[in-house]
């Protein structure tokens, strides 16, 4: 199959601004966008720069905008995109080079919500037991791979980079709704900030972008309700 792949390129050491570069290639329809990027890098232009690691949708490192939507390059097949493909870096984060963005602002928000189990009670002799129903309350939000596809597809984040963003809310939800955890009040306080979850305008872009199928907008609404219940 003959395809044209246009890639938004930027090298801060050479370019005043980003530009498009087009590659015309012969690829199998069942190849993934990551395979095509590898082909370009290994056979045509070794300077092409992008993140990737697992190549199986687990590590979250190759989220990028493909034909206008945030997706993982290792999960999307050429045949599902057609013969004209555009690839750009995620929006709303500073571009370091080509398809690599600076993830630090994203991880700052993640760290702010205390993404770890908090419980100072002495540990029981065996595991901390939890009912099946209680475990189910946060099952969806355990699936996040921190790819940033959600936060960087959010129009609120594009206009206000200080908005904590859906990924941080998803990861706060994972612990707030864990019956064994005791750090919820602190997490809800962080989310109640002027740039916290009330900035969400229910745009749904995040839910559509999530490669793990997490119902993010519903998760945000549940967390908003919890804040109201807690009268914070
Ligand atoms: Fe990626 Fe989904 Fe996690 Fe957002 S919630 S960072 S889109 S896996
Ligand atoms: Fe943004 Fe998702 Fe809310 S796209 S506005 S965080 S529903
Ligand atoms: Fe790990 Fe795509 S390379 S998710």
PDB file of C-alpha atoms and ligand atoms in Angstrom:
ATOM      1  CA  UNK A   1       0.000   0.000   0.000  1.00  0.00           C
ATOM      2  CA  UNK A   2       1.384   3.426  -0.980  1.00  0.00           C
ATOM      3  CA  UNK A   3       0.999   6.054   1.728  1.00  0.00           C
ATOM      4  CA  UNK A   4       2.039   9.626   2.375  1.00  0.00           C
ATOM      5  CA  UNK A   5       3.026  10.377   5.955  1.00  0.00           C
ATOM      6  CA  UNK A   6       3.414  14.036   6.893  1.00  0.00           C
ATOM      7  CA  UNK A   7       5.312  14.589  10.120  1.00  0.00           C
ATOM      8  CA  UNK A   8       5.571  17.859  12.020  1.00  0.00           C
ATOM      9  CA  UNK A   9       9.301  18.324  12.550  1.00  0.00           C
ATOM     10  CA  UNK A  10      11.145  20.696  14.868  1.00  0.00           C
ATOM     11  CA  UNK A  11      14.791  20.768  15.853  1.00  0.00           C
ATOM     12  CA  UNK A  12      15.424  23.630  18.309  1.00  0.00           C
ATOM     13  CA  UNK A  13      19.084  23.739  17.265  1.00  0.00           C
ATOM     14  CA  UNK A  14      18.264  24.340  13.588  1.00  0.00           C
ATOM     15  CA  UNK A  15      14.680  25.487  13.113  1.00  0.00           C
ATOM     16  CA  UNK A  16      13.102  28.842  13.957  1.00  0.00           C
ATOM     17  CA  UNK A  17       9.698  27.159  13.886  1.00  0.00           C
ATOM     18  CA  UNK A  18       8.153  23.721  13.217  1.00  0.00           C
ATOM     19  CA  UNK A  19       7.582  22.579   9.631  1.00  0.00           C
ATOM     20  CA  UNK A  20       5.985  19.614   7.840  1.00  0.00           C
ATOM     21  CA  UNK A  21       8.018  16.917   6.130  1.00  0.00           C
ATOM     22  CA  UNK A  22       6.363  14.403   3.829  1.00  0.00           C
ATOM     23  CA  UNK A  23       7.511  10.820   3.303  1.00  0.00           C
ATOM     24  CA  UNK A  24       6.066   8.572   0.573  1.00  0.00           C
ATOM     25  CA  UNK A  25       6.327   4.916   1.488  1.00  0.00           C
ATOM     26  CA  UNK A  26       5.270   1.434   0.530  1.00  0.00           C
ATOM     27  CA  UNK A  27       3.942  -0.329   3.670  1.00  0.00           C
ATOM     28  CA  UNK A  28       1.751  -3.294   4.598  1.00  0.00           C
ATOM     29  CA  UNK A  29      -1.788  -2.198   5.619  1.00  0.00           C
ATOM     30  CA  UNK A  30      -1.420  -4.155   8.850  1.00  0.00           C
ATOM     31  CA  UNK A  31       1.615  -2.157   9.953  1.00  0.00           C
ATOM     32  CA  UNK A  32       1.188   0.234  12.823  1.00  0.00           C
ATOM     33  CA  UNK A  33       2.110   3.920  12.753  1.00  0.00           C
ATOM     34  CA  UNK A  34       5.029   3.051  15.037  1.00  0.00           C
ATOM     35  CA  UNK A  35       6.326   0.567  12.423  1.00  0.00           C
ATOM     36  CA  UNK A  36       6.189   3.303   9.779  1.00  0.00           C
ATOM     37  CA  UNK A  37       8.028   5.779  12.026  1.00  0.00           C
ATOM     38  CA  UNK A  38      10.663   3.103  12.663  1.00  0.00           C
ATOM     39  CA  UNK A  39      10.990   2.489   8.925  1.00  0.00           C
ATOM     40  CA  UNK A  40      11.528   6.210   8.317  1.00  0.00           C
ATOM     41  CA  UNK A  41      14.041   6.494  11.150  1.00  0.00           C
ATOM     42  CA  UNK A  42      15.998   3.346  10.333  1.00  0.00           C
ATOM     43  CA  UNK A  43      15.983   3.619   6.515  1.00  0.00           C
ATOM     44  CA  UNK A  44      15.384   7.239   5.478  1.00  0.00           C
ATOM     45  CA  UNK A  45      16.117   9.820   8.174  1.00  0.00           C
ATOM     46  CA  UNK A  46      17.898   8.863  11.384  1.00  0.00           C
ATOM     47  CA  UNK A  47      17.302  12.314  12.877  1.00  0.00           C
ATOM     48  CA  UNK A  48      13.534  11.689  13.310  1.00  0.00           C
ATOM     49  CA  UNK A  49      12.898  11.767  17.059  1.00  0.00           C
ATOM     50  CA  UNK A  50      10.034  10.161  19.004  1.00  0.00           C
ATOM     51  CA  UNK A  51       9.507   8.193  22.199  1.00  0.00           C
ATOM     52  CA  UNK A  52       8.630   4.519  22.224  1.00  0.00           C
ATOM     53  CA  UNK A  53       9.430   1.568  24.438  1.00  0.00           C
ATOM     54  CA  UNK A  54       7.099  -1.429  24.820  1.00  0.00           C
ATOM     55  CA  UNK A  55       5.483  -1.256  21.342  1.00  0.00           C
ATOM     56  CA  UNK A  56       2.421  -3.012  22.815  1.00  0.00           C
ATOM     57  CA  UNK A  57       0.226  -0.289  24.327  1.00  0.00           C
ATOM     58  CA  UNK A  58       1.521  -0.719  27.863  1.00  0.00           C
ATOM     59  CA  UNK A  59       4.191   1.886  28.605  1.00  0.00           C
ATOM     60  CA  UNK A  60       2.301   4.949  27.317  1.00  0.00           C
ATOM     61  CA  UNK A  61       5.380   6.594  25.829  1.00  0.00           C
ATOM     62  CA  UNK A  62       4.313   6.977  22.169  1.00  0.00           C
ATOM     63  CA  UNK A  63       1.135   9.053  22.456  1.00  0.00           C
ATOM     64  CA  UNK A  64       0.987  11.561  19.594  1.00  0.00           C
ATOM     65  CA  UNK A  65      -1.587  13.279  17.435  1.00  0.00           C
ATOM     66  CA  UNK A  66      -2.350  11.066  14.425  1.00  0.00           C
ATOM     67  CA  UNK A  67      -4.777  12.365  11.817  1.00  0.00           C
ATOM     68  CA  UNK A  68      -5.957  14.965  14.323  1.00  0.00           C
ATOM     69  CA  UNK A  69      -6.606  12.620  17.266  1.00  0.00           C
ATOM     70  CA  UNK A  70      -4.401  11.635  20.182  1.00  0.00           C
ATOM     71  CA  UNK A  71      -3.501   7.947  19.928  1.00  0.00           C
ATOM     72  CA  UNK A  72      -0.709   5.520  20.709  1.00  0.00           C
ATOM     73  CA  UNK A  73       1.420   5.008  17.585  1.00  0.00           C
ATOM     74  CA  UNK A  74       1.884   1.334  18.491  1.00  0.00           C
ATOM     75  CA  UNK A  75      -1.869   0.650  18.621  1.00  0.00           C
ATOM     76  CA  UNK A  76      -3.121   2.240  15.427  1.00  0.00           C
ATOM     77  CA  UNK A  77      -2.967   0.403  12.087  1.00  0.00           C
ATOM     78  CA  UNK A  78      -2.241   2.088   8.769  1.00  0.00           C
ATOM     79  CA  UNK A  79      -5.307   0.447   7.172  1.00  0.00           C
ATOM     80  CA  UNK A  80      -7.555   2.221   9.695  1.00  0.00           C
ATOM     81  CA  UNK A  81      -6.146   5.634   8.729  1.00  0.00           C
ATOM     82  CA  UNK A  82      -6.087   5.525   4.925  1.00  0.00           C
ATOM     83  CA  UNK A  83      -3.261   6.519   2.601  1.00  0.00           C
ATOM     84  CA  UNK A  84      -2.758  10.047   3.962  1.00  0.00           C
ATOM     85  CA  UNK A  85      -1.456  10.199   7.509  1.00  0.00           C
ATOM     86  CA  UNK A  86      -0.396  13.223   9.547  1.00  0.00           C
ATOM     87  CA  UNK A  87       1.619  12.885  12.738  1.00  0.00           C
ATOM     88  CA  UNK A  88       2.169  15.719  15.225  1.00  0.00           C
ATOM     89  CA  UNK A  89       3.375  16.026  18.807  1.00  0.00           C
ATOM     90  CA  UNK A  90       0.820  16.211  21.634  1.00  0.00           C
ATOM     91  CA  UNK A  91      -0.671  19.691  22.062  1.00  0.00           C
ATOM     92  CA  UNK A  92      -0.324  21.928  25.095  1.00  0.00           C
ATOM     93  CA  UNK A  93       3.139  20.748  26.239  1.00  0.00           C
ATOM     94  CA  UNK A  94       6.416  22.326  25.042  1.00  0.00           C
ATOM     95  CA  UNK A  95       7.941  20.504  22.053  1.00  0.00           C
ATOM     96  CA  UNK A  96      11.536  19.467  22.730  1.00  0.00           C
ATOM     97  CA  UNK A  97      12.231  17.878  19.330  1.00  0.00           C
ATOM     98  CA  UNK A  98       9.990  16.509  16.558  1.00  0.00           C
ATOM     99  CA  UNK A  99       7.381  14.300  18.323  1.00  0.00           C
ATOM    100  CA  UNK A 100       8.876  14.574  21.813  1.00  0.00           C
ATOM    101  CA  UNK A 101       7.197  16.924  24.262  1.00  0.00           C
ATOM    102  CA  UNK A 102       8.326  17.959  27.738  1.00  0.00           C
ATOM    103  CA  UNK A 103       6.226  15.753  30.061  1.00  0.00           C
ATOM    104  CA  UNK A 104       7.338  17.457  33.280  1.00  0.00           C
ATOM    105  CA  UNK A 105       4.292  19.797  33.611  1.00  0.00           C
ATOM    106  CA  UNK A 106       2.083  16.700  33.159  1.00  0.00           C
ATOM    107  CA  UNK A 107       3.971  14.756  35.841  1.00  0.00           C
ATOM    108  CA  UNK A 108       3.946  17.789  38.187  1.00  0.00           C
ATOM    109  CA  UNK A 109       0.129  17.552  38.222  1.00  0.00           C
ATOM    110  CA  UNK A 110       0.312  13.786  38.687  1.00  0.00           C
ATOM    111  CA  UNK A 111       2.655  14.135  41.665  1.00  0.00           C
ATOM    112  CA  UNK A 112       0.432  16.840  43.201  1.00  0.00           C
ATOM    113  CA  UNK A 113      -2.452  14.421  43.816  1.00  0.00           C
ATOM    114  CA  UNK A 114      -0.303  12.048  45.941  1.00  0.00           C
ATOM    115  CA  UNK A 115      -0.531   9.032  43.598  1.00  0.00           C
ATOM    116  CA  UNK A 116       0.243   6.373  46.178  1.00  0.00           C
ATOM    117  CA  UNK A 117      -1.519   4.438  48.917  1.00  0.00           C
ATOM    118  CA  UNK A 118      -1.785   6.320  52.236  1.00  0.00           C
ATOM    119  CA  UNK A 119      -2.694   4.493  55.434  1.00  0.00           C
ATOM    120  CA  UNK A 120      -0.697   4.901  58.645  1.00  0.00           C
ATOM    121  CA  UNK A 121      -2.495   2.118  60.564  1.00  0.00           C
ATOM    122  CA  UNK A 122      -0.195  -0.751  61.492  1.00  0.00           C
ATOM    123  CA  UNK A 123      -0.366  -3.324  58.684  1.00  0.00           C
ATOM    124  CA  UNK A 124      -2.492  -6.406  59.459  1.00  0.00           C
ATOM    125  CA  UNK A 125      -0.751  -9.801  59.566  1.00  0.00           C
ATOM    126  CA  UNK A 126      -1.978 -10.511  56.036  1.00  0.00           C
ATOM    127  CA  UNK A 127      -3.327  -8.221  53.286  1.00  0.00           C
ATOM    128  CA  UNK A 128      -5.732  -5.308  53.906  1.00  0.00           C
ATOM    129  CA  UNK A 129      -9.008  -6.946  52.924  1.00  0.00           C
ATOM    130  CA  UNK A 130     -11.538  -5.258  50.661  1.00  0.00           C
ATOM    131  CA  UNK A 131     -14.924  -6.399  49.362  1.00  0.00           C
ATOM    132  CA  UNK A 132     -15.432  -7.137  45.672  1.00  0.00           C
ATOM    133  CA  UNK A 133     -17.866  -4.186  45.507  1.00  0.00           C
ATOM    134  CA  UNK A 134     -15.360  -1.781  47.071  1.00  0.00           C
ATOM    135  CA  UNK A 135     -12.617  -2.953  44.704  1.00  0.00           C
ATOM    136  CA  UNK A 136     -14.918  -2.405  41.714  1.00  0.00           C
ATOM    137  CA  UNK A 137     -15.374   1.292  42.604  1.00  0.00           C
ATOM    138  CA  UNK A 138     -11.921   2.188  41.284  1.00  0.00           C
ATOM    139  CA  UNK A 139     -11.246  -0.640  38.840  1.00  0.00           C
ATOM    140  CA  UNK A 140     -11.422   1.598  35.746  1.00  0.00           C
ATOM    141  CA  UNK A 141      -8.912   4.087  37.063  1.00  0.00           C
ATOM    142  CA  UNK A 142      -6.276   1.447  37.854  1.00  0.00           C
ATOM    143  CA  UNK A 143      -5.822   1.050  34.082  1.00  0.00           C
ATOM    144  CA  UNK A 144      -4.131   4.409  33.412  1.00  0.00           C
ATOM    145  CA  UNK A 145      -0.720   4.167  31.721  1.00  0.00           C
ATOM    146  CA  UNK A 146       0.093   7.907  32.064  1.00  0.00           C
ATOM    147  CA  UNK A 147       0.316   8.463  28.315  1.00  0.00           C
ATOM    148  CA  UNK A 148      -1.074  12.050  28.551  1.00  0.00           C
ATOM    149  CA  UNK A 149      -3.403  11.543  25.559  1.00  0.00           C
ATOM    150  CA  UNK A 150      -6.325  12.776  27.678  1.00  0.00           C
ATOM    151  CA  UNK A 151      -4.837  15.906  29.224  1.00  0.00           C
ATOM    152  CA  UNK A 152      -3.310  17.045  25.918  1.00  0.00           C
ATOM    153  CA  UNK A 153      -6.618  16.651  24.068  1.00  0.00           C
ATOM    154  CA  UNK A 154      -8.479  18.846  26.570  1.00  0.00           C
ATOM    155  CA  UNK A 155      -9.392  22.338  25.276  1.00  0.00           C
ATOM    156  CA  UNK A 156      -9.284  23.714  28.828  1.00  0.00           C
ATOM    157  CA  UNK A 157      -5.656  22.523  29.164  1.00  0.00           C
ATOM    158  CA  UNK A 158      -4.744  24.056  25.784  1.00  0.00           C
ATOM    159  CA  UNK A 159      -5.804  27.495  27.014  1.00  0.00           C
ATOM    160  CA  UNK A 160      -4.674  27.103  30.639  1.00  0.00           C
ATOM    161  CA  UNK A 161      -1.605  24.925  31.090  1.00  0.00           C
ATOM    162  CA  UNK A 162      -2.048  25.152  34.864  1.00  0.00           C
ATOM    163  CA  UNK A 163      -5.311  23.162  34.784  1.00  0.00           C
ATOM    164  CA  UNK A 164      -4.530  19.963  36.694  1.00  0.00           C
ATOM    165  CA  UNK A 165      -5.975  17.934  33.819  1.00  0.00           C
ATOM    166  CA  UNK A 166      -7.955  14.694  33.462  1.00  0.00           C
ATOM    167  CA  UNK A 167      -5.020  12.286  33.950  1.00  0.00           C
ATOM    168  CA  UNK A 168      -4.282  13.673  37.416  1.00  0.00           C
ATOM    169  CA  UNK A 169      -7.995  13.464  38.322  1.00  0.00           C
ATOM    170  CA  UNK A 170      -8.150   9.846  37.101  1.00  0.00           C
ATOM    171  CA  UNK A 171      -5.187   8.938  39.297  1.00  0.00           C
ATOM    172  CA  UNK A 172      -6.632  10.810  42.288  1.00  0.00           C
ATOM    173  CA  UNK A 173      -9.913   8.903  41.774  1.00  0.00           C
ATOM    174  CA  UNK A 174      -8.009   5.604  41.912  1.00  0.00           C
ATOM    175  CA  UNK A 175      -7.094   6.310  45.566  1.00  0.00           C
ATOM    176  CA  UNK A 176     -10.026   8.518  46.686  1.00  0.00           C
ATOM    177  CA  UNK A 177     -12.443   5.632  46.004  1.00  0.00           C
ATOM    178  CA  UNK A 178     -10.182   2.978  47.540  1.00  0.00           C
ATOM    179  CA  UNK A 179     -11.838   2.024  50.862  1.00  0.00           C
ATOM    180  CA  UNK A 180      -8.415   1.201  52.403  1.00  0.00           C
ATOM    181  CA  UNK A 181      -6.824   4.588  51.677  1.00  0.00           C
ATOM    182  CA  UNK A 182      -6.823   7.498  54.141  1.00  0.00           C
ATOM    183  CA  UNK A 183      -5.397  10.311  51.995  1.00  0.00           C
ATOM    184  CA  UNK A 184      -8.611  11.372  50.251  1.00  0.00           C
ATOM    185  CA  UNK A 185      -9.112  14.654  52.122  1.00  0.00           C
ATOM    186  CA  UNK A 186      -5.685  15.891  51.056  1.00  0.00           C
ATOM    187  CA  UNK A 187      -6.222  14.825  47.438  1.00  0.00           C
ATOM    188  CA  UNK A 188      -9.655  16.455  47.309  1.00  0.00           C
ATOM    189  CA  UNK A 189      -8.133  19.640  48.712  1.00  0.00           C
ATOM    190  CA  UNK A 190      -5.636  19.682  45.830  1.00  0.00           C
ATOM    191  CA  UNK A 191      -8.417  19.058  43.285  1.00  0.00           C
ATOM    192  CA  UNK A 192     -10.547  21.851  44.792  1.00  0.00           C
ATOM    193  CA  UNK A 193      -7.913  24.427  43.802  1.00  0.00           C
ATOM    194  CA  UNK A 194      -8.674  27.272  41.334  1.00  0.00           C
ATOM    195  CA  UNK A 195      -6.942  25.199  38.608  1.00  0.00           C
ATOM    196  CA  UNK A 196      -8.411  21.928  39.819  1.00  0.00           C
ATOM    197  CA  UNK A 197     -11.298  19.768  38.651  1.00  0.00           C
ATOM    198  CA  UNK A 198     -13.933  22.536  38.560  1.00  0.00           C
ATOM    199  CA  UNK A 199     -12.159  23.838  35.422  1.00  0.00           C
ATOM    200  CA  UNK A 200     -13.473  20.792  33.533  1.00  0.00           C
ATOM    201  CA  UNK A 201     -16.173  21.819  31.025  1.00  0.00           C
ATOM    202  CA  UNK A 202     -17.289  18.258  30.179  1.00  0.00           C
ATOM    203  CA  UNK A 203     -15.800  18.434  26.680  1.00  0.00           C
ATOM    204  CA  UNK A 204     -15.385  14.602  26.486  1.00  0.00           C
ATOM    205  CA  UNK A 205     -12.199  14.853  24.338  1.00  0.00           C
ATOM    206  CA  UNK A 206     -10.329  13.085  27.130  1.00  0.00           C
ATOM    207  CA  UNK A 207     -12.713  10.110  27.149  1.00  0.00           C
ATOM    208  CA  UNK A 208     -12.468   9.770  23.363  1.00  0.00           C
ATOM    209  CA  UNK A 209      -8.662   9.916  23.454  1.00  0.00           C
ATOM    210  CA  UNK A 210      -7.973   7.393  26.224  1.00  0.00           C
ATOM    211  CA  UNK A 211      -6.335   4.263  24.743  1.00  0.00           C
ATOM    212  CA  UNK A 212      -7.307   2.289  27.869  1.00  0.00           C
ATOM    213  CA  UNK A 213     -11.022   2.974  27.504  1.00  0.00           C
ATOM    214  CA  UNK A 214     -11.286   4.718  30.876  1.00  0.00           C
ATOM    215  CA  UNK A 215     -14.594   6.658  31.105  1.00  0.00           C
ATOM    216  CA  UNK A 216     -12.716   9.781  32.163  1.00  0.00           C
ATOM    217  CA  UNK A 217     -15.535  12.326  32.034  1.00  0.00           C
ATOM    218  CA  UNK A 218     -17.682  10.059  34.248  1.00  0.00           C
ATOM    219  CA  UNK A 219     -14.725   9.673  36.618  1.00  0.00           C
ATOM    220  CA  UNK A 220     -14.380  13.476  36.830  1.00  0.00           C
ATOM    221  CA  UNK A 221     -18.098  13.851  37.549  1.00  0.00           C
ATOM    222  CA  UNK A 222     -17.898  11.205  40.328  1.00  0.00           C
ATOM    223  CA  UNK A 223     -14.978  13.037  41.873  1.00  0.00           C
ATOM    224  CA  UNK A 224     -16.830  16.377  41.701  1.00  0.00           C
ATOM    225  CA  UNK A 225     -19.764  14.755  43.510  1.00  0.00           C
ATOM    226  CA  UNK A 226     -17.422  13.404  46.178  1.00  0.00           C
ATOM    227  CA  UNK A 227     -16.076  16.919  46.757  1.00  0.00           C
ATOM    228  CA  UNK A 228     -19.635  18.184  47.217  1.00  0.00           C
ATOM    229  CA  UNK A 229     -20.480  15.309  49.613  1.00  0.00           C
ATOM    230  CA  UNK A 230     -17.400  16.094  51.644  1.00  0.00           C
ATOM    231  CA  UNK A 231     -18.535  19.770  51.748  1.00  0.00           C
ATOM    232  CA  UNK A 232     -15.091  21.039  50.823  1.00  0.00           C
TER     233      UNK A 232
HETATM  234 FE1  LIG B   1      -3.584   7.951  29.049  1.00  0.00          FE
HETATM  235 FE2  LIG B   1      -6.119   7.257  29.650  1.00  0.00          FE
HETATM  236 FE3  LIG B   1      -4.294   7.551  31.611  1.00  0.00          FE
HETATM  237 FE4  LIG B   1      -5.193   9.677  30.301  1.00  0.00          FE
HETATM  238  S1  LIG B   1      -6.410   8.314  31.634  1.00  0.00           S
HETATM  239  S2  LIG B   1      -3.074   9.285  30.824  1.00  0.00           S
HETATM  240  S3  LIG B   1      -5.464   8.882  28.232  1.00  0.00           S
HETATM  241  S4  LIG B   1      -4.288   6.031  29.958  1.00  0.00           S
HETATM  242 FE1  LIG B   2     -11.309  18.473  29.365  1.00  0.00          FE
HETATM  243 FE2  LIG B   2     -12.181  16.013  29.560  1.00  0.00          FE
HETATM  244 FE3  LIG B   2     -13.231  17.928  31.058  1.00  0.00          FE
HETATM  245  S1  LIG B   2     -11.603  17.054  27.702  1.00  0.00           S
HETATM  246  S2  LIG B   2     -13.067  19.704  29.778  1.00  0.00           S
HETATM  247  S3  LIG B   2     -11.154  17.195  31.161  1.00  0.00           S
HETATM  248  S4  LIG B   2     -14.315  16.210  30.130  1.00  0.00           S
HETATM  249 FE1  LIG B   3       4.618   1.599  24.778  1.00  0.00          FE
HETATM  250 FE2  LIG B   3       3.304   2.412  22.583  1.00  0.00          FE
HETATM  251  S1  LIG B   3       5.432   2.065  22.813  1.00  0.00           S
HETATM  252  S2  LIG B   3       2.537   2.202  24.601  1.00  0.00           S
END
